[in-house]
XYZ file of C-alpha atoms in Angstrom:
724
model
C -83.825 -30.700 202.538
C -86.801 -30.108 204.508
C -87.384 -26.754 205.882
C -88.795 -26.789 209.359
C -92.032 -25.226 210.119
C -90.466 -23.042 212.795
C -87.892 -21.663 210.259
C -90.526 -21.145 207.735
C -92.615 -19.393 210.293
C -89.608 -17.315 211.378
C -88.688 -16.418 207.764
C -92.333 -15.456 207.049
C -92.584 -13.496 210.323
C -89.186 -11.903 210.193
C -88.587 -11.448 206.449
C -91.643 -11.968 204.301
C -94.123 -10.202 206.538
C -91.824 -7.174 207.130
C -90.848 -7.132 203.551
C -94.478 -7.324 202.509
C -95.346 -4.584 204.968
C -92.419 -2.498 203.708
C -93.486 -3.002 200.052
C -97.114 -2.362 200.908
C -96.287 0.841 202.800
C -93.829 1.864 200.109
C -96.451 1.119 197.405
C -99.164 3.080 199.227
C -96.808 5.922 199.945
C -95.455 5.972 196.401
C -98.994 5.699 194.903
C -100.267 8.591 197.118
C -97.210 10.712 196.335
C -97.498 10.147 192.614
C -101.225 10.950 192.659
C -100.704 14.147 194.671
C -97.813 15.263 192.378
C -99.903 14.555 189.219
C -102.896 16.550 190.554
C -100.759 19.496 191.694
C -98.683 19.633 188.474
C -101.905 19.581 186.381
C -103.403 22.372 188.463
C -100.243 24.503 188.226
C -100.057 23.961 184.434
C -103.793 24.911 184.016
C -103.288 28.111 186.045
C -100.329 29.077 183.885
C -102.318 28.327 180.663
C -105.136 30.555 182.003
C -102.610 33.350 182.605
C -101.106 32.875 179.192
C -104.431 33.063 177.294
C -105.530 36.090 179.392
C -102.295 37.909 178.614
C -102.396 36.989 174.948
C -105.977 38.228 174.544
C -105.167 41.534 176.333
C -102.134 41.948 174.059
C -104.320 41.305 171.059
C -106.594 44.165 172.102
C -103.594 46.424 172.672
C -102.293 45.644 169.214
C -105.677 46.261 167.640
C -105.943 49.679 169.447
C -102.606 50.669 168.138
C -103.435 49.519 164.634
C -106.695 51.496 164.682
C -104.963 54.495 166.203
C -102.271 54.520 163.475
C -104.926 55.254 160.874
C -107.236 57.450 163.007
C -104.280 59.893 163.815
C -103.291 59.996 160.164
C -104.148 63.690 159.418
C -104.849 63.274 155.673
C -107.780 60.973 156.679
C -109.368 63.620 158.915
C -108.977 66.304 156.307
C -110.302 63.960 153.549
C -113.530 63.157 155.536
C -114.333 66.866 155.705
C -114.507 67.013 151.931
C -117.797 66.637 150.034
C -118.553 64.449 148.254
C -116.562 61.626 149.786
C -114.047 59.888 147.526
C -114.979 56.238 148.139
C -112.125 54.929 145.964
C -109.624 56.862 148.171
C -111.241 55.473 151.313
C -111.205 51.911 149.906
C -107.494 52.220 149.224
C -106.353 54.036 152.396
C -108.870 52.642 154.936
C -110.617 49.462 153.851
C -107.843 47.808 151.961
C -105.039 48.980 154.273
C -106.714 47.755 157.568
C -107.935 44.574 156.056
C -104.683 43.627 154.253
C -102.147 44.940 156.783
C -103.907 43.820 160.006
C -106.577 41.424 158.873
C -109.528 43.554 160.096
C -112.697 42.100 158.504
C -115.353 44.721 159.163
C -114.406 48.429 158.945
C -116.784 51.503 159.212
C -116.389 55.225 159.633
C -119.135 56.816 161.741
C -120.137 60.497 162.182
C -120.756 62.132 165.552
C -124.185 60.668 165.726
C -122.919 57.140 165.158
C -124.270 56.979 161.602
C -122.083 55.179 159.073
C -120.590 57.171 156.235
C -118.308 54.438 154.896
C -118.434 50.640 155.072
C -116.018 47.769 154.274
C -116.655 44.164 154.917
C -114.641 40.982 154.009
C -112.396 42.755 151.550
C -114.867 44.986 149.747
C -116.881 48.149 150.017
C -120.432 47.516 151.228
C -123.710 49.554 151.404
C -124.083 51.649 154.562
C -127.456 49.766 155.300
C -125.361 46.700 156.071
C -124.130 48.467 159.254
C -127.386 47.478 161.003
C -125.990 44.105 162.197
C -123.140 45.840 164.024
C -125.081 48.771 165.507
C -125.956 47.048 168.917
C -122.405 45.839 169.830
C -120.941 49.232 168.890
C -123.325 51.481 170.923
C -121.832 50.705 174.328
C -118.275 51.058 173.171
C -119.065 54.292 171.304
C -120.537 55.709 174.471
C -117.385 54.871 176.371
C -115.372 56.559 173.585
C -117.434 59.764 173.945
C -116.718 59.788 177.619
C -113.047 59.489 176.868
C -113.210 62.281 174.359
C -114.443 64.678 177.144
C -111.161 64.169 178.926
C -108.582 64.030 176.078
C -108.083 65.207 172.524
C -107.442 61.803 171.120
C -109.266 58.691 172.512
C -109.897 55.194 171.533
C -111.874 52.270 173.027
C -111.384 48.604 172.348
C -113.293 45.597 173.750
C -114.529 42.117 172.941
C -118.073 41.748 171.748
C -120.437 39.460 169.844
C -121.073 40.352 166.208
C -123.405 38.060 164.199
C -123.301 35.638 167.160
C -119.559 35.343 166.759
C -116.887 36.652 169.197
C -114.847 39.560 167.879
C -112.411 42.237 168.950
C -113.952 45.690 168.312
C -111.997 48.949 168.221
C -113.290 52.547 167.971
C -110.958 55.487 167.604
C -111.586 59.237 167.296
C -110.332 60.362 163.949
C -107.842 63.295 163.940
C -109.600 66.310 162.271
C -106.496 66.865 160.234
C -105.028 69.467 162.515
C -103.970 67.540 165.620
C -107.381 67.443 167.313
C -110.068 64.820 167.556
C -112.744 65.375 165.012
C -116.341 64.435 164.793
C -115.678 61.041 162.990
C -115.071 57.644 164.484
C -113.098 54.787 162.947
C -114.666 51.391 163.732
C -112.831 48.112 162.987
C -113.759 44.618 163.907
C -111.713 41.274 163.854
C -113.510 38.086 164.395
C -111.998 35.472 166.675
C -112.272 32.907 163.934
C -110.365 29.787 163.363
C -107.382 31.510 161.720
C -107.142 34.038 164.588
C -107.384 31.362 167.189
C -104.836 29.150 165.418
C -102.363 32.051 165.394
C -103.101 32.719 168.993
C -102.662 29.095 169.912
C -99.347 28.981 168.074
C -98.044 32.049 169.999
C -99.407 30.801 173.330
C -98.373 27.140 172.936
C -101.924 25.927 173.458
C -103.427 22.860 171.722
C -106.733 22.820 169.829
C -107.759 26.377 170.735
C -111.425 27.062 169.716
C -114.553 28.989 170.734
C -117.563 27.502 172.563
C -120.677 29.475 172.873
C -122.686 27.126 175.136
C -121.625 25.023 178.118
C -117.891 24.143 177.749
C -116.713 20.474 177.781
C -115.512 19.657 181.260
C -112.564 17.727 179.868
C -111.162 20.848 178.235
C -109.638 23.989 179.763
C -111.869 27.029 179.401
C -111.419 30.795 179.621
C -114.551 32.885 180.023
C -114.438 35.658 177.476
C -116.048 38.998 178.799
C -116.417 42.535 177.655
C -115.458 45.471 179.781
C -118.982 45.572 181.401
C -118.404 41.900 182.597
C -120.986 40.361 180.200
C -120.056 36.815 179.288
C -119.466 36.207 175.573
C -118.639 32.497 175.525
C -115.618 30.399 176.217
C -112.224 30.016 174.714
C -111.444 26.314 175.144
C -108.389 24.317 174.492
C -106.977 20.775 175.191
C -105.048 21.395 178.388
C -101.377 20.211 178.623
C -101.212 17.779 181.598
C -97.586 17.236 182.532
C -98.621 15.561 185.769
C -100.654 12.942 183.952
C -97.812 12.382 181.557
C -95.616 11.808 184.510
C -97.979 9.374 186.095
C -98.183 7.441 182.829
C -94.495 6.991 182.922
C -94.154 6.208 186.664
C -97.104 3.837 186.974
C -95.667 0.877 184.986
C -92.365 1.479 186.726
C -94.140 1.154 190.123
C -95.763 -2.185 189.131
C -92.354 -3.330 187.900
C -90.898 -2.429 191.285
C -93.454 -4.759 193.101
C -92.934 -7.695 190.727
C -89.167 -7.391 190.308
C -87.623 -6.815 193.776
C -83.995 -7.211 192.723
C -84.241 -4.426 190.007
C -86.529 -2.010 191.827
C -83.795 0.526 192.881
C -82.033 0.556 189.494
C -85.278 0.726 187.478
C -86.787 3.323 189.812
C -83.752 5.614 189.765
C -83.486 5.352 185.971
C -87.172 5.926 185.348
C -87.422 8.657 187.866
C -84.501 10.389 186.187
C -86.020 10.125 182.720
C -89.397 11.253 184.075
C -87.946 14.130 185.928
C -86.039 15.231 182.824
C -89.216 15.201 180.721
C -91.195 16.975 183.436
C -88.405 19.655 183.657
C -88.597 20.189 179.894
C -92.336 20.727 180.024
C -92.027 23.150 182.780
C -89.281 25.038 180.966
C -91.570 25.383 177.947
C -94.371 26.711 180.114
C -91.980 29.118 181.765
C -90.720 30.286 178.405
C -94.314 30.995 177.310
C -94.975 32.879 180.489
C -91.793 34.907 180.022
C -92.786 35.777 176.500
C -96.179 37.000 177.593
C -94.522 38.981 180.408
C -92.094 40.603 177.884
C -94.969 41.572 175.531
C -96.767 43.178 178.390
C -93.881 45.568 179.218
C -92.192 46.186 175.814
C -93.074 48.083 172.737
C -94.263 45.697 169.959
C -92.532 47.581 167.100
C -89.152 48.330 168.629
C -88.760 45.802 171.403
C -87.881 48.692 173.755
C -89.413 49.171 177.290
C -92.937 50.566 176.983
C -94.494 53.281 179.224
C -95.372 50.850 181.947
C -91.808 49.448 182.302
C -90.286 52.890 181.933
C -92.407 54.113 184.877
C -91.390 51.073 186.924
C -87.656 51.499 186.199
C -87.757 55.278 186.931
C -89.541 54.633 190.264
C -86.881 52.060 191.243
C -84.156 54.332 190.144
C -85.410 57.095 192.313
C -85.693 54.749 195.251
C -82.070 53.772 194.747
C -80.799 57.252 194.313
C -78.021 58.430 196.633
C -79.096 62.052 196.925
C -75.834 63.216 198.309
C -73.584 62.232 195.441
C -75.584 61.200 192.464
C -78.221 62.353 190.045
C -80.792 60.830 187.702
C -81.674 62.403 184.331
C -84.958 61.809 182.512
C -84.829 62.726 178.776
C -88.030 63.067 176.755
C -87.419 62.969 173.021
C -89.782 64.025 170.252
C -88.781 63.441 166.595
C -88.867 66.483 164.363
C -90.383 66.134 160.795
C -91.579 62.547 161.450
C -95.063 63.309 160.057
C -93.518 64.427 156.752
C -91.712 61.120 156.560
C -95.094 59.222 157.150
C -96.844 61.410 154.586
C -94.088 61.054 151.970
C -93.052 57.383 152.337
C -96.043 55.792 154.070
C -96.529 54.137 157.495
C -94.221 51.113 156.650
C -91.332 53.394 156.130
C -92.236 55.318 159.286
C -92.189 52.132 161.231
C -88.759 51.266 159.888
C -87.591 54.820 160.850
C -88.838 54.347 164.453
C -86.957 51.009 164.688
C -83.723 52.666 163.329
C -84.068 55.528 165.892
C -84.399 52.997 168.722
C -81.169 51.320 167.539
C -79.261 54.573 167.398
C -80.515 55.717 170.861
C -79.528 52.313 172.353
C -75.976 52.803 171.023
C -75.550 56.118 172.731
C -76.334 55.101 176.343
C -74.697 52.751 178.882
C -75.863 49.272 179.482
C -77.358 50.061 182.858
C -79.474 53.000 181.442
C -82.816 52.715 179.798
C -84.204 53.628 176.384
C -87.975 53.356 176.097
C -90.726 54.266 173.579
C -93.778 56.031 174.902
C -95.676 55.761 171.563
C -95.767 57.429 168.186
C -92.495 59.339 167.732
C -91.860 59.822 171.474
C -88.949 58.229 173.238
C -87.547 58.378 176.732
C -84.081 57.904 178.221
C -83.313 57.279 181.889
C -79.665 57.842 182.928
C -78.498 56.931 186.450
C -75.309 57.648 188.400
C -74.693 61.149 187.018
C -72.110 63.257 188.820
C -72.280 66.444 186.665
C -74.612 68.239 184.308
C -71.990 68.067 181.664
C -72.463 64.379 181.180
C -76.139 64.928 180.234
C -75.296 67.871 177.910
C -72.729 65.699 176.178
C -75.259 62.819 175.860
C -77.921 65.173 174.425
C -75.525 66.517 171.921
C -74.630 63.019 170.816
C -78.173 61.999 170.481
C -78.975 65.121 168.338
C -75.900 64.480 166.179
C -76.788 60.796 165.830
C -80.366 61.386 164.716
C -79.296 64.163 162.419
C -77.471 61.706 160.215
C -79.563 60.559 157.211
C -81.778 57.529 157.344
C -82.190 55.258 154.324
C -85.891 54.532 153.633
C -87.107 52.706 150.570
C -83.703 53.290 148.890
C -83.732 57.055 149.495
C -81.992 59.166 152.153
C -84.163 61.227 154.461
C -83.389 63.500 157.359
C -85.219 64.132 160.648
C -84.195 65.823 163.842
C -85.016 65.490 167.517
C -86.031 67.923 170.395
C -85.040 66.846 173.921
C -86.387 67.922 177.282
C -84.373 67.059 180.350
C -85.340 66.815 184.068
C -82.913 65.982 186.865
C -83.453 64.301 190.255
C -83.267 65.237 192.980
C -82.895 68.994 192.208
C -85.869 69.192 189.881
C -88.155 66.577 191.336
C -88.161 63.561 193.701
C -91.023 61.488 192.270
C -91.725 59.966 188.823
C -94.800 62.056 187.915
C -93.172 65.348 188.690
C -90.052 64.387 186.726
C -92.150 63.530 183.700
C -94.104 66.830 183.945
C -90.959 68.895 184.127
C -89.117 67.026 181.366
C -92.238 67.609 179.270
C -92.090 71.343 179.996
C -88.473 71.428 178.998
C -89.279 69.525 175.798
C -91.962 72.116 174.951
C -89.315 74.821 175.531
C -86.924 73.063 173.117
C -89.586 72.736 170.356
C -90.756 76.331 170.789
C -87.180 77.549 170.363
C -86.928 76.062 166.869
C -86.519 72.299 167.400
C -83.329 70.260 166.866
C -81.992 71.074 170.256
C -82.260 70.243 173.979
C -83.316 72.162 177.090
C -82.697 71.292 180.791
C -85.497 72.171 183.044
C -85.241 75.199 185.292
C -87.782 76.841 187.530
C -88.266 79.712 185.190
C -89.768 77.323 182.620
C -92.404 76.195 185.119
C -93.198 79.878 185.865
C -93.524 80.516 182.195
C -96.015 77.551 181.763
C -98.045 78.912 184.674
C -97.931 82.418 183.177
C -98.908 81.139 179.736
C -101.897 79.348 181.346
C -102.974 82.556 183.112
C -102.588 84.640 179.908
C -104.446 82.064 177.911
C -107.399 82.102 180.337
C -107.430 85.908 180.248
C -107.341 85.911 176.417
C -110.309 83.715 176.270
C -112.267 86.048 178.615
C -111.183 89.163 176.685
C -112.287 87.679 173.423
C -115.668 86.653 174.919
C -116.303 90.027 176.345
C -114.605 91.996 173.497
C -112.726 93.828 176.235
C -109.112 95.092 176.160
C -108.649 93.786 172.565
C -108.556 96.335 169.732
C -107.638 96.538 166.061
C -104.928 99.085 165.202
C -103.857 100.265 161.766
C -100.291 100.853 160.434
C -99.915 102.837 157.199
C -98.346 101.556 154.015
C -96.579 104.462 152.258
C -95.700 105.064 148.656
C -92.058 105.123 147.790
C -91.745 108.876 148.470
C -93.013 108.353 152.043
C -95.507 111.130 151.557
C -98.752 109.364 150.645
C -100.640 106.641 152.592
C -101.689 103.987 149.966
C -102.906 101.332 152.417
C -103.485 100.286 156.010
C -102.550 96.989 157.689
C -104.986 95.875 160.497
C -103.058 94.636 163.453
C -104.416 93.093 166.724
C -103.455 94.764 170.039
C -104.172 93.530 173.566
C -103.913 95.903 176.499
C -104.063 93.638 179.507
C -105.500 95.458 182.540
C -102.692 94.068 184.794
C -99.818 93.081 182.515
C -100.138 96.010 180.253
C -99.586 95.764 176.406
C -98.963 91.994 175.539
C -97.066 91.488 172.230
C -98.919 89.725 169.389
C -95.838 87.481 169.117
C -96.910 86.130 172.584
C -100.648 85.966 172.484
C -101.225 84.916 168.772
C -99.425 81.555 169.236
C -101.602 81.004 172.394
C -104.725 81.746 170.382
C -103.724 79.144 167.773
C -103.038 76.533 170.512
C -106.412 77.301 172.071
C -108.376 77.225 168.820
C -109.334 80.913 169.122
C -107.385 82.168 166.096
C -110.182 81.682 163.601
C -112.562 83.701 165.771
C -109.972 86.446 166.208
C -109.052 86.521 162.526
C -112.723 86.887 161.450
C -113.298 89.631 164.025
C -110.263 91.515 162.686
C -111.544 91.196 159.160
C -114.993 92.559 160.146
C -113.391 95.429 161.867
C -111.126 96.223 158.880
C -114.054 95.969 156.475
C -116.105 98.368 158.606
C -113.144 100.904 158.831
C -112.385 100.577 155.136
C -115.795 101.936 154.194
C -114.702 105.381 155.573
C -111.599 105.394 153.359
C -112.554 104.018 149.974
C -109.323 104.944 148.288
C -107.111 103.080 150.601
C -106.565 99.241 150.597
C -106.795 97.280 153.819
C -104.373 94.453 154.544
C -105.233 91.534 156.894
C -102.905 88.870 158.218
C -104.074 85.314 157.863
C -103.023 82.623 160.299
C -101.872 79.242 158.856
C -104.495 77.549 161.022
C -107.114 79.871 159.733
C -106.104 79.326 156.110
C -106.293 75.590 156.297
C -109.603 75.500 158.257
C -112.729 74.072 156.492
C -114.832 76.604 154.762
C -112.200 79.413 155.133
C -112.963 81.020 151.702
C -116.722 80.923 152.162
C -116.585 82.508 155.563
C -114.421 85.414 154.240
C -116.783 85.957 151.340
C -119.840 85.942 153.718
C -118.166 88.537 155.921
C -117.344 90.816 152.973
C -120.973 90.669 151.922
C -122.354 91.292 155.435
C -120.071 94.294 155.935
C -121.059 95.689 152.504
C -117.489 96.241 151.085
C -115.597 94.924 148.123
C -113.104 92.006 148.315
C -110.822 93.906 145.869
C -110.230 96.469 148.720
C -109.010 93.676 150.984
C -105.416 92.345 150.772
C -104.747 89.038 152.510
C -101.192 88.606 153.838
C -100.117 84.929 153.861
C -96.799 83.577 155.167
C -94.708 80.854 153.644
C -95.654 78.516 156.459
C -99.228 78.292 155.023
C -97.802 76.918 151.745
C -95.283 74.400 152.944
C -97.535 71.650 154.500
C -100.016 71.118 151.622
C -99.008 72.794 148.492
C -101.814 71.373 146.299
C -104.495 72.451 148.791
C -102.936 75.905 149.223
C -103.032 76.421 145.421
C -106.723 75.565 145.400
C -107.557 77.951 148.283
C -105.648 80.767 146.814
C -107.163 80.276 143.440
C -110.623 80.535 145.110
C -109.615 83.645 146.925
C -108.449 85.439 143.745
C -111.580 84.376 141.929
C -113.618 85.934 144.754
C -111.775 89.189 144.147
C -109.295 89.312 147.114
C -105.727 90.418 146.541
C -102.910 88.267 148.046
C -99.526 89.272 149.446
C -96.732 86.892 150.382
C -95.607 88.196 153.779
C -92.084 87.858 155.327
C -90.690 87.106 151.837
C -87.119 85.750 151.846
C -87.178 84.055 155.223
C -88.173 80.633 153.830
C -85.898 78.128 152.153
C -87.907 78.128 148.883
C -89.581 81.517 148.756
C -88.535 82.030 145.125
C -90.015 78.621 144.222
C -93.406 79.720 145.623
C -93.610 82.647 143.268
C -93.607 80.282 140.344
C -96.342 78.002 141.791
C -98.639 80.444 143.557
C -100.321 83.501 142.021
C -99.904 86.569 144.304
C -100.179 90.334 143.817
C -97.506 91.488 146.245
C -94.448 90.381 148.066
C -93.459 92.025 151.376
C -89.597 91.970 152.030
C -89.092 90.785 155.507
C -87.934 93.447 158.094
C -84.673 91.554 158.705
C -83.455 92.366 155.209
C -84.419 96.097 155.699
C -82.585 96.293 158.988
C -79.422 94.685 157.527
C -79.089 97.714 154.997
C -75.758 99.387 155.638
C -74.832 96.714 158.227
C -74.572 93.376 156.452
C -72.374 92.825 153.273
C -74.443 92.427 150.080
C -77.739 93.379 151.831
C -78.392 96.064 149.125
C -77.677 93.624 146.314
C -80.056 91.040 147.849
C -82.894 93.584 148.072
C -82.293 94.828 144.573
C -82.458 91.208 143.268
C -85.769 90.615 145.017
C -87.194 93.903 143.745
C -86.163 93.108 140.126
C -87.654 89.655 140.410
C -90.956 91.060 141.705
C -91.091 93.766 139.044
C -90.319 91.213 136.330
C -93.343 89.142 137.505
C -95.526 92.219 137.668
C -95.754 92.256 141.485
C -95.895 95.136 143.878
C -92.870 95.040 146.214
C -93.278 96.359 149.832
C -90.417 96.677 152.294
C -91.243 96.243 156.014
C -89.445 97.553 159.028
C -88.268 100.974 157.678
C -86.950 102.931 160.571
C -84.408 105.371 159.163
C -84.079 107.866 156.319
C -81.047 106.029 154.989
C -83.006 102.759 154.809
C -85.841 104.610 152.954
C -83.386 106.101 150.487
C -81.680 102.692 149.776
C -85.052 101.059 149.205
C -86.249 103.815 146.834
C -82.939 103.514 144.943
C -83.541 99.691 144.730
C -86.996 100.320 143.262
C -89.390 99.225 145.942
C -92.961 100.298 145.385
C -94.184 100.717 148.946
C -92.691 101.222 152.398
C -93.937 100.337 155.946
C -92.367 100.950 159.302
C -91.962 103.145 162.373
C -90.252 105.890 160.298
C -93.669 106.828 159.104
C -95.894 105.735 162.010
C -96.663 103.051 164.451
C -100.048 101.213 164.388
C -102.745 103.680 165.513
C -106.343 103.196 166.718
C -109.276 103.793 164.501
C -110.061 107.265 165.871
C -106.510 108.510 164.864
C -106.596 107.312 161.273
C -107.992 110.714 160.137
C -105.154 112.603 161.879
C -102.592 110.253 160.300
C -103.900 110.734 156.831
C -104.235 114.545 157.299
C -100.627 114.784 158.632
C -99.154 113.053 155.605
C -101.301 115.051 153.135
C -100.044 118.224 154.844
C -96.444 117.178 154.617
């Protein structure tokens, strides 16, 4: 059958041409759409990858800072660096080997205050200090930044990317604790190269392909991240093979589009099926990228060790909680927690066990709070709890008691049970504060109060605490001025009597402060302040000089001096005391140093060495406040002393507390059996004096005989007792 030209023309005009036009328009529209989607998807993926690599590198610097800090704040390191000569084997084991093995740091140095190396470790072994030259230039800028930070805070660290030996590296510098909670003059420097192993690990965490370093012009076909230091100097490029989900999608849809043009009858079915499969694959790729982004976001706002919210996330949640607070009916509580005796755990079991303990503490705290509340870790052994929806103070008191009870239970570390405790400071909103910073400040004040009251307890902030802090600050400033000007401070002397109470056998030098406005300030108040301010060494040496000078006028009487724990543990303590004795032209045998048990607890071996040196120099040593410590008897067998002073609490219990006489008699017999002089403090009544004499004490001291008197009244004091 012959088709007419008119029908053919009509078919072509009405069917073919419209169909061709429709197909052409559809093809152009589809081609343009696919091209646009491909380009946009690739751009979005590239932006996400840039964000992932930036977050991962920042997290690496944060981890390195914490790793460096964990060793720099380890107080045995600071004390060890002050010793001469340096024990290189000890440093190799506790610095070089530990940082290189535990955290893969390749280059490790310790610098003094002038940025001169005193210890070096490179690539798994100790190296000569001259080898430090190749690191000096990249370290100078970061060290300067660290010194700036040290001017503003006790403990500081700096971390940055740099070029070392023409290779990119992460460089961390931390101020080393001097062994007593303050930044010393040494710096811990560690360097980790961004080598193949580092970049492979980073690529695996960040889900990036073929991650590598390019020091010149990067390849345009690769994705590139410009690595910079904190000054903005370019250090090269981190390059990788970019994931291109849009291109993958186009490779799938392209053949399908051609098939659509050639096979009209199957275009809808094939297109729907192929589009479904392609969309599914694209969705999976996007989900993977979203998961990587979520992981990076989690790391930025959570503690690496415990997984708890870090300081940044805690601040954010507290700010949001305050914004949601219904001030008419609800309250918010902020709890700051500081673990007690955590340092002893680290020193006894090591940092690994300390990390396990921190993790266990985080678990126990999480079990004690509601699901909507927050437990976070601020760093070290400091935790924070945010509790919302509180209707009464009793709820917080009960929570604090539960937390204290929970953390008082033993922890199992390395197969052994160990105990810690916790001190808690609480601030409430809206009554205590309405903003985040003020709540943090007042909770910290309450925490200080809890720790100063003996630890293992909680304190809820009240306004009197704030006033106490301000008062302490004013008194501290006045104390510094008084010591600088030698004004209002004086040394008084209290007599030590023989057992008859008739003869003065010694004098104890005691500091007194007569404030021009506040009057007499108790040593129990200003001595702890002097220790916090670092003035106790200066005060102690001044008291010693005064006592030596006064002792020259009374050669037959011994002179007792109290020694602060901080003073006892300070570097060069024995040599300074010997120098003062020589300068004041007296004999060390006339000076009796009174040392409390707290001096001996922290470092028994070091205390033994110091006491041995003191006795060799000729000083006599008395163990003060005897009987108040948990192991006072044990110290008598480990430390050589000349005298024990029975604490005033035992003296005051005579005739009041059952068995008080028997306890004192036991102590006296023990002292006499060991050839020690036994002195009883706090004698205030004749009955106490009689009981102590019957028990066999050698010497007495207390208000029954005399309060502490000034230097110009010593002669009258001695004359009065001679006359009696």
